[in-house]
Tab-separated table of C-alpha atoms in Angstrom:
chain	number	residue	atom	x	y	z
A	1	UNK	CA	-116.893	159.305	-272.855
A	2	UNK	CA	-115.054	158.121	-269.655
A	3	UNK	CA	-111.730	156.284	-270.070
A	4	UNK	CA	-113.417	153.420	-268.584
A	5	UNK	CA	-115.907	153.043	-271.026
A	6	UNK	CA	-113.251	153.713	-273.721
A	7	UNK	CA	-111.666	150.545	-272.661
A	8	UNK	CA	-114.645	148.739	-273.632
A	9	UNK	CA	-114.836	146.507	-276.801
A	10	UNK	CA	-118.883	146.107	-276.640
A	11	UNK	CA	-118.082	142.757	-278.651
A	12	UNK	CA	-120.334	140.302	-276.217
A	13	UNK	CA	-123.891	139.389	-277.486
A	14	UNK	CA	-126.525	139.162	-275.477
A	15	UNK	CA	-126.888	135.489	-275.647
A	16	UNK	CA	-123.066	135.891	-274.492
A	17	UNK	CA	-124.285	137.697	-271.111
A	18	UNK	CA	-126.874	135.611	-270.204
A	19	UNK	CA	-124.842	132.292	-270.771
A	20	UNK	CA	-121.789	133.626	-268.371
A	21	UNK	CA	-124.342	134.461	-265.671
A	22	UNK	CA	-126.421	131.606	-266.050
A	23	UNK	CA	-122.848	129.309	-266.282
A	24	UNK	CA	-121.210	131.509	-263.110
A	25	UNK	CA	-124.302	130.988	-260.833
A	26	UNK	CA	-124.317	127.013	-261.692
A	27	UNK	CA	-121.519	124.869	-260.295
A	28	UNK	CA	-119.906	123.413	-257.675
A	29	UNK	CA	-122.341	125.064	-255.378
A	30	UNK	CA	-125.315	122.729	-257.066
A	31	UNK	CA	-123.563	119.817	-258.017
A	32	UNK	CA	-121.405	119.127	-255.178
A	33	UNK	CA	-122.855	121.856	-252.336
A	34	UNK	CA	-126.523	120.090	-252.557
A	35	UNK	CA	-125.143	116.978	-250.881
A	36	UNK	CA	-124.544	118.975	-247.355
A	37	UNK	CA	-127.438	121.041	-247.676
A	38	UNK	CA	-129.278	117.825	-248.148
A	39	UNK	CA	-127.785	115.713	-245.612
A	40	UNK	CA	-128.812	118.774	-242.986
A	41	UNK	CA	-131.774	119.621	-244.184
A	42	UNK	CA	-133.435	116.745	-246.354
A	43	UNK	CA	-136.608	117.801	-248.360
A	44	UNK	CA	-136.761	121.313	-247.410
A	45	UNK	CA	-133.878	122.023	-249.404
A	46	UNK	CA	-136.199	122.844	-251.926
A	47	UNK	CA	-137.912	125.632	-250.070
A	48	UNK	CA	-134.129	126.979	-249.137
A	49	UNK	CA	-133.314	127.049	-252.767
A	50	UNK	CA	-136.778	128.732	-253.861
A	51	UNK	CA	-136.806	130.920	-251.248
A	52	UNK	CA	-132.953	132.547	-252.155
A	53	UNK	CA	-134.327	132.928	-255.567
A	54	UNK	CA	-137.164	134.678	-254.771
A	55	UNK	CA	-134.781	136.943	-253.237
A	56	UNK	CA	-132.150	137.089	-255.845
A	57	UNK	CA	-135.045	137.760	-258.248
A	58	UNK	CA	-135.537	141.008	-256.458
A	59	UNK	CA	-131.909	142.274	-256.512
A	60	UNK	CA	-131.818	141.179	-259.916
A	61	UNK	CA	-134.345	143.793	-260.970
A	62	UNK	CA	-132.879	146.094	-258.837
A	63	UNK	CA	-129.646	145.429	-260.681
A	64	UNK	CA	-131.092	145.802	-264.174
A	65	UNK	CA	-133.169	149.141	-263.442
A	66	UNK	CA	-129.279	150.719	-262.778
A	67	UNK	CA	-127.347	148.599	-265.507
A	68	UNK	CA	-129.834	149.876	-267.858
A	69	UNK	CA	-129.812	153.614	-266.609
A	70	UNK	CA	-126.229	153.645	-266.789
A	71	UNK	CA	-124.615	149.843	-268.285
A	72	UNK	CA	-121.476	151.272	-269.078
A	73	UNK	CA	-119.851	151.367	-265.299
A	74	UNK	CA	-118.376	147.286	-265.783
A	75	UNK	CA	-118.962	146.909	-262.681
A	76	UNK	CA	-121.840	146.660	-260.011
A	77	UNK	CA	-119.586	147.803	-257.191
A	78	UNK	CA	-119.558	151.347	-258.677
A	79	UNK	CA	-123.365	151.451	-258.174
A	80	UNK	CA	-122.475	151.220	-254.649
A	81	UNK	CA	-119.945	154.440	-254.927
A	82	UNK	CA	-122.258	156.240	-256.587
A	83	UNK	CA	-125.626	155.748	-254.479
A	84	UNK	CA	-124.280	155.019	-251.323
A	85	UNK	CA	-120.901	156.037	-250.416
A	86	UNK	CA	-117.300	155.794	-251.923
A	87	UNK	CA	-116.572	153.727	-248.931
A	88	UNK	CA	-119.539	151.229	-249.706
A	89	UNK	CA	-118.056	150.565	-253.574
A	90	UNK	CA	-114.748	150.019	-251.957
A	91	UNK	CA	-115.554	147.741	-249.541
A	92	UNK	CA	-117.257	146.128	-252.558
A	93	UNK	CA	-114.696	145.915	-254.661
A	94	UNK	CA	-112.348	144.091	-252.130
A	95	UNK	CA	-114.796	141.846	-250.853
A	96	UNK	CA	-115.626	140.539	-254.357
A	97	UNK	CA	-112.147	140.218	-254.750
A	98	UNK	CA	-111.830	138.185	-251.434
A	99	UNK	CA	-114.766	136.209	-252.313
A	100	UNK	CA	-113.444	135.132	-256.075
A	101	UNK	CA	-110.018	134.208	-254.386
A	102	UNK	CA	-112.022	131.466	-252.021
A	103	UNK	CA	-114.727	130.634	-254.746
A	104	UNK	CA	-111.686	130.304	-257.229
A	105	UNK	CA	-109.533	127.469	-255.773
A	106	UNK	CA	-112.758	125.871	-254.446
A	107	UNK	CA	-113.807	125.706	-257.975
A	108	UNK	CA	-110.151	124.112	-258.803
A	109	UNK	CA	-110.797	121.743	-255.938
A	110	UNK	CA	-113.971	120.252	-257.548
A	111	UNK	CA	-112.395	120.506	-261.157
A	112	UNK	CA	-109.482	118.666	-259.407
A	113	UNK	CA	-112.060	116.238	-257.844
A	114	UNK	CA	-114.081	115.788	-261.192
A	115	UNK	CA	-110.459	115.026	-263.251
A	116	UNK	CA	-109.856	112.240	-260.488
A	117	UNK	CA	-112.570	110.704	-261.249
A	118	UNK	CA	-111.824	109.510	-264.422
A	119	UNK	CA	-108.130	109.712	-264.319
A	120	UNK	CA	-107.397	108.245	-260.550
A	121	UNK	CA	-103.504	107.981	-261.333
A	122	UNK	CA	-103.020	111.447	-262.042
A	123	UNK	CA	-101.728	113.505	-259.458
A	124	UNK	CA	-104.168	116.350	-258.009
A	125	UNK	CA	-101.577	119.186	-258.193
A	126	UNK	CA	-101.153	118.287	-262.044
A	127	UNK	CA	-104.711	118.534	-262.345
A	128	UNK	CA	-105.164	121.786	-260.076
A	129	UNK	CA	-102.022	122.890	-262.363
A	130	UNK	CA	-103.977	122.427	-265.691
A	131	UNK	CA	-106.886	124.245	-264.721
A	132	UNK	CA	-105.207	127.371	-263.629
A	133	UNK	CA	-103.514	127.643	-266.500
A	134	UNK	CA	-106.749	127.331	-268.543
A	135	UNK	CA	-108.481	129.541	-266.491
A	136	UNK	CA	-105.677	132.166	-266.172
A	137	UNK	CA	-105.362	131.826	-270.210
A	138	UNK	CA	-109.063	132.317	-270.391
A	139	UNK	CA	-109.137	135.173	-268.851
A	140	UNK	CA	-106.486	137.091	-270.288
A	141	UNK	CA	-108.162	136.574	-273.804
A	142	UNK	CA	-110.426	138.997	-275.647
A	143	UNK	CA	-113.583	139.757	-274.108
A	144	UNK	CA	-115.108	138.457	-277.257
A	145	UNK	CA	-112.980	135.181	-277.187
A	146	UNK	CA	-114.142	135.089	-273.265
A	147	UNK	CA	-117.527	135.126	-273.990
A	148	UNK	CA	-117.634	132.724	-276.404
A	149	UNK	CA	-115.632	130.132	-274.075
A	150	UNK	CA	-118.412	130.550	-271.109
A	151	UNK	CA	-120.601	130.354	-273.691
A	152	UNK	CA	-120.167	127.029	-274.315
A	153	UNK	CA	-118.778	125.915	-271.110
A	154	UNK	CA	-122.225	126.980	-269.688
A	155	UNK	CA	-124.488	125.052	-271.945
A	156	UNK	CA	-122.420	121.805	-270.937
A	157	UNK	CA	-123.989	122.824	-267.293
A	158	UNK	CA	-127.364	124.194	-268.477
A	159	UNK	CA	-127.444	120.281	-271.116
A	160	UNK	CA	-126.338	118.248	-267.904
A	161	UNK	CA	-129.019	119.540	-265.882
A	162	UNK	CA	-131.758	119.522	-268.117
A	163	UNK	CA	-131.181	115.819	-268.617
A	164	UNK	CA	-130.625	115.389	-265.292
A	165	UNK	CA	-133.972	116.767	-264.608
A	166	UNK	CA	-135.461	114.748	-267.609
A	167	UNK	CA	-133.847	111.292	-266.036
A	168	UNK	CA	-134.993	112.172	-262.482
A	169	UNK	CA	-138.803	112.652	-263.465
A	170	UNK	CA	-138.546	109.535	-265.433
A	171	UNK	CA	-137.189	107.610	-262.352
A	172	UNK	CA	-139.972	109.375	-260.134
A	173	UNK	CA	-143.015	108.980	-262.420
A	174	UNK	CA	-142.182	105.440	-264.337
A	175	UNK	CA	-139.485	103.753	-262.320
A	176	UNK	CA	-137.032	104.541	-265.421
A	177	UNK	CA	-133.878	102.363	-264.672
A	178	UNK	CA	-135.696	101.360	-261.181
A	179	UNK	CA	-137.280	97.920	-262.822
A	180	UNK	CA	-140.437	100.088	-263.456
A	181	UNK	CA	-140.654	100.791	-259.934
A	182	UNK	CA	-141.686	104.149	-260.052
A	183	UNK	CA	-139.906	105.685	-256.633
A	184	UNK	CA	-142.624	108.618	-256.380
A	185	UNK	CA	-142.976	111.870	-254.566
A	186	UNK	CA	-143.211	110.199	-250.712
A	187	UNK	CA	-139.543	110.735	-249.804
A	188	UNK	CA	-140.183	114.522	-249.064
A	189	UNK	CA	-142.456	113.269	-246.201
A	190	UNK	CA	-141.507	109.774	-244.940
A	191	UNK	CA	-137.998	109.882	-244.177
A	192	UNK	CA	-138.850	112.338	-240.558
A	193	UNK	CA	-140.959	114.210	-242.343
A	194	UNK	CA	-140.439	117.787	-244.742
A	195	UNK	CA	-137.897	119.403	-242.267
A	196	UNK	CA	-135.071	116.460	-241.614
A	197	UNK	CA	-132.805	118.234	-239.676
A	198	UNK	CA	-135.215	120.572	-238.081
A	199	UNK	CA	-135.600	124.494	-238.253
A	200	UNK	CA	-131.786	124.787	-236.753
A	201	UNK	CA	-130.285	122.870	-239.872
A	202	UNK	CA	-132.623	124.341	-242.415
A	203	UNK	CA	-131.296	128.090	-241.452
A	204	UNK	CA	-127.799	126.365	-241.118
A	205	UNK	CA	-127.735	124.856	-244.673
A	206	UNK	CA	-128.875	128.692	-245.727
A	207	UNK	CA	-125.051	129.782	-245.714
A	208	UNK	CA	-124.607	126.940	-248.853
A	209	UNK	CA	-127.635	127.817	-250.446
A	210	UNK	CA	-127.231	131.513	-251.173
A	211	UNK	CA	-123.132	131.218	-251.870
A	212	UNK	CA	-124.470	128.110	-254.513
A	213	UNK	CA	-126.351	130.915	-256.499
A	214	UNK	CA	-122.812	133.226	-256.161
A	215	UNK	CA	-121.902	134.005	-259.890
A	216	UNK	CA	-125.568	135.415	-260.896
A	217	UNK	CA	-124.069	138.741	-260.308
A	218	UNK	CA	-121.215	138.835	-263.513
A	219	UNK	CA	-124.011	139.937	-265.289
A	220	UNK	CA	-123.307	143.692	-263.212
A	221	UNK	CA	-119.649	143.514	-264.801
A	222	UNK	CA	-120.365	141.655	-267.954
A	223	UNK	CA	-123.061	143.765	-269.280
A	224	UNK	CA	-120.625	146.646	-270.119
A	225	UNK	CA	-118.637	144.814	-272.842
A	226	UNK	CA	-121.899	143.853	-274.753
A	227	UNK	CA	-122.947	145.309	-278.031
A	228	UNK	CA	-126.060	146.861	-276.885
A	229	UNK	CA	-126.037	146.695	-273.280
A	230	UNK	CA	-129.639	148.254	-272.692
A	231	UNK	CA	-130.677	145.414	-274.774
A	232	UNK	CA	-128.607	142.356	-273.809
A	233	UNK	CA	-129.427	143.698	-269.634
A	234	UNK	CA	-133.274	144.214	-269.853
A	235	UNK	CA	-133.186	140.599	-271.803
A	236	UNK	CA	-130.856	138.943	-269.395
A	237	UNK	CA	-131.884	140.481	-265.977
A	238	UNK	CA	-136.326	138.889	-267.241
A	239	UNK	CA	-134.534	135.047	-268.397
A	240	UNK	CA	-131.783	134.554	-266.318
A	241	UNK	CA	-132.972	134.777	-262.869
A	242	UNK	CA	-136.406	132.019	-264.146
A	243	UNK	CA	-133.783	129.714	-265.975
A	244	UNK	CA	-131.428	129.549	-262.409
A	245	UNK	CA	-134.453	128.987	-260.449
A	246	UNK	CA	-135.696	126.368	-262.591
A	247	UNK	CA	-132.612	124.476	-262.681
A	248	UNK	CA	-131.761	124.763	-259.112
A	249	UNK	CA	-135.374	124.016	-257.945
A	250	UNK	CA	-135.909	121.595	-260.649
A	251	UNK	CA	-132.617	119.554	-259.777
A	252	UNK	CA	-132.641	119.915	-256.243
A	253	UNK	CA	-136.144	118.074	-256.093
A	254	UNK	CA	-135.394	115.571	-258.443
A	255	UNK	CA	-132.503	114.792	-256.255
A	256	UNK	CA	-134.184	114.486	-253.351
């Protein structure tokens, strides 16, 4: 056995795995992202979404075939050393770094934005404060204790939307909260029709889109520290991408 895989505790369950890539690909890019890509694009949003998760579907599979050949590298960058080129994992490596750097304090912006909300007195670098240190603490626990904290964390996201989705089709179909008005499907033609801000914004709001579904891919590094990875990967990589596009599609078009 490697010294890499030595390292690993195998202590996540597969429920685990698919919660922290389900929970990493939901976030700020769907709750606070959608408002830009709708504003440039207005119903066709929809098609954006469902047409990066066709896509993501595809590298998804492609992803599982090699996690479950080999789901013991704890990482999906080392696929790319070891079919393509040492230089190809590197580059990788430090561009997923790069990327979680940005993605990281914009997620501590929103968290930031979400805390002064309810708490307008308190001061934004207290609040940008307290969730580093969570999230620092977080990570430096147990893989087990990890998994167990995203876990949770992402059914709060998965719960929101699903009632979010729930409440919209109520307010389309019966005019829930609307004084049984029901608003109905016409807004994804009448307001300058499917394609608001043209082809040009469409392709322009595509740059959101496919960095909202960013975090679908930490099931490449979490998959290693499962208990049986073969398992927890081949169950993951069929539910995960279907659940993602049904939330995303599902809120988006509520929403708009």
């Amino acid at each position: 056995m490697s010294d890499k895989q030595s390292q690993l505790k195998r202590s996540m369950s597969p429920a685990q795995i698919e919660m922290i890539s389900l929970g990493g690909a939901i976030g700020v890019g769907l709750f606070m992202g959608s408002t830009s890509t709708i504003k440039w694009t207005g119903p066709s949003v929809i098609l954006g979404y469902a047409l990066v998760g066709i896509l993501l579907y595809v590298i998804m599979r492609a992803l599982g075939e090699m996690l479950y050949i080999n789901p013991g590298t704890g990482s999906f960058a080392d696929f790319a050393t070891e079919y393509i080129h040492p230089m190809a994992g590197y580059l990788a490596k430090w561009a997923n770094v790069f990327e979680y750097i940005v993605v990281g304090m914009s997620e501590v912006v929103a968290a930031t934005e979400y805390l002064n909300y309810w708490w307008p007195k308190l001061p934004a670098w207290i609040s940008g404060l307290v969730v580093i240190a969570f999230l620092t603490l977080a990570n430096l626990a147990s893989a087990k204790t990890y998994g167990t904290l995203e876990f949770y964390f992402a059914m709060i996201k998965v719960v929101t939307i699903i009632l979010m989705i729930i409440l919209g089709f109520l307010i389309i179909l019966f005019g829930f909260g609307n004084g049984g008005h029901p608003t109905g499907f016409s807004n994804l033609w009448v307001h300058h029709g499917f394609f608001t801000g043209g082809i040009k914004g469409f392709f322009f709001a595509m740059s959101i889109i496919v960095g909202s579904y960013q975090g679908i891919e930490l099931l490449g590094i979490s998959a290693g520290e499962a208990k049986n990875p073969q398992k927890a990967v081949v169950k993951s990589v069929k539910s995960v991408i279907w659940r993602i596009l049904i939330f995303y599609v599902g809120a988006i078009f509520v929403i708009v």
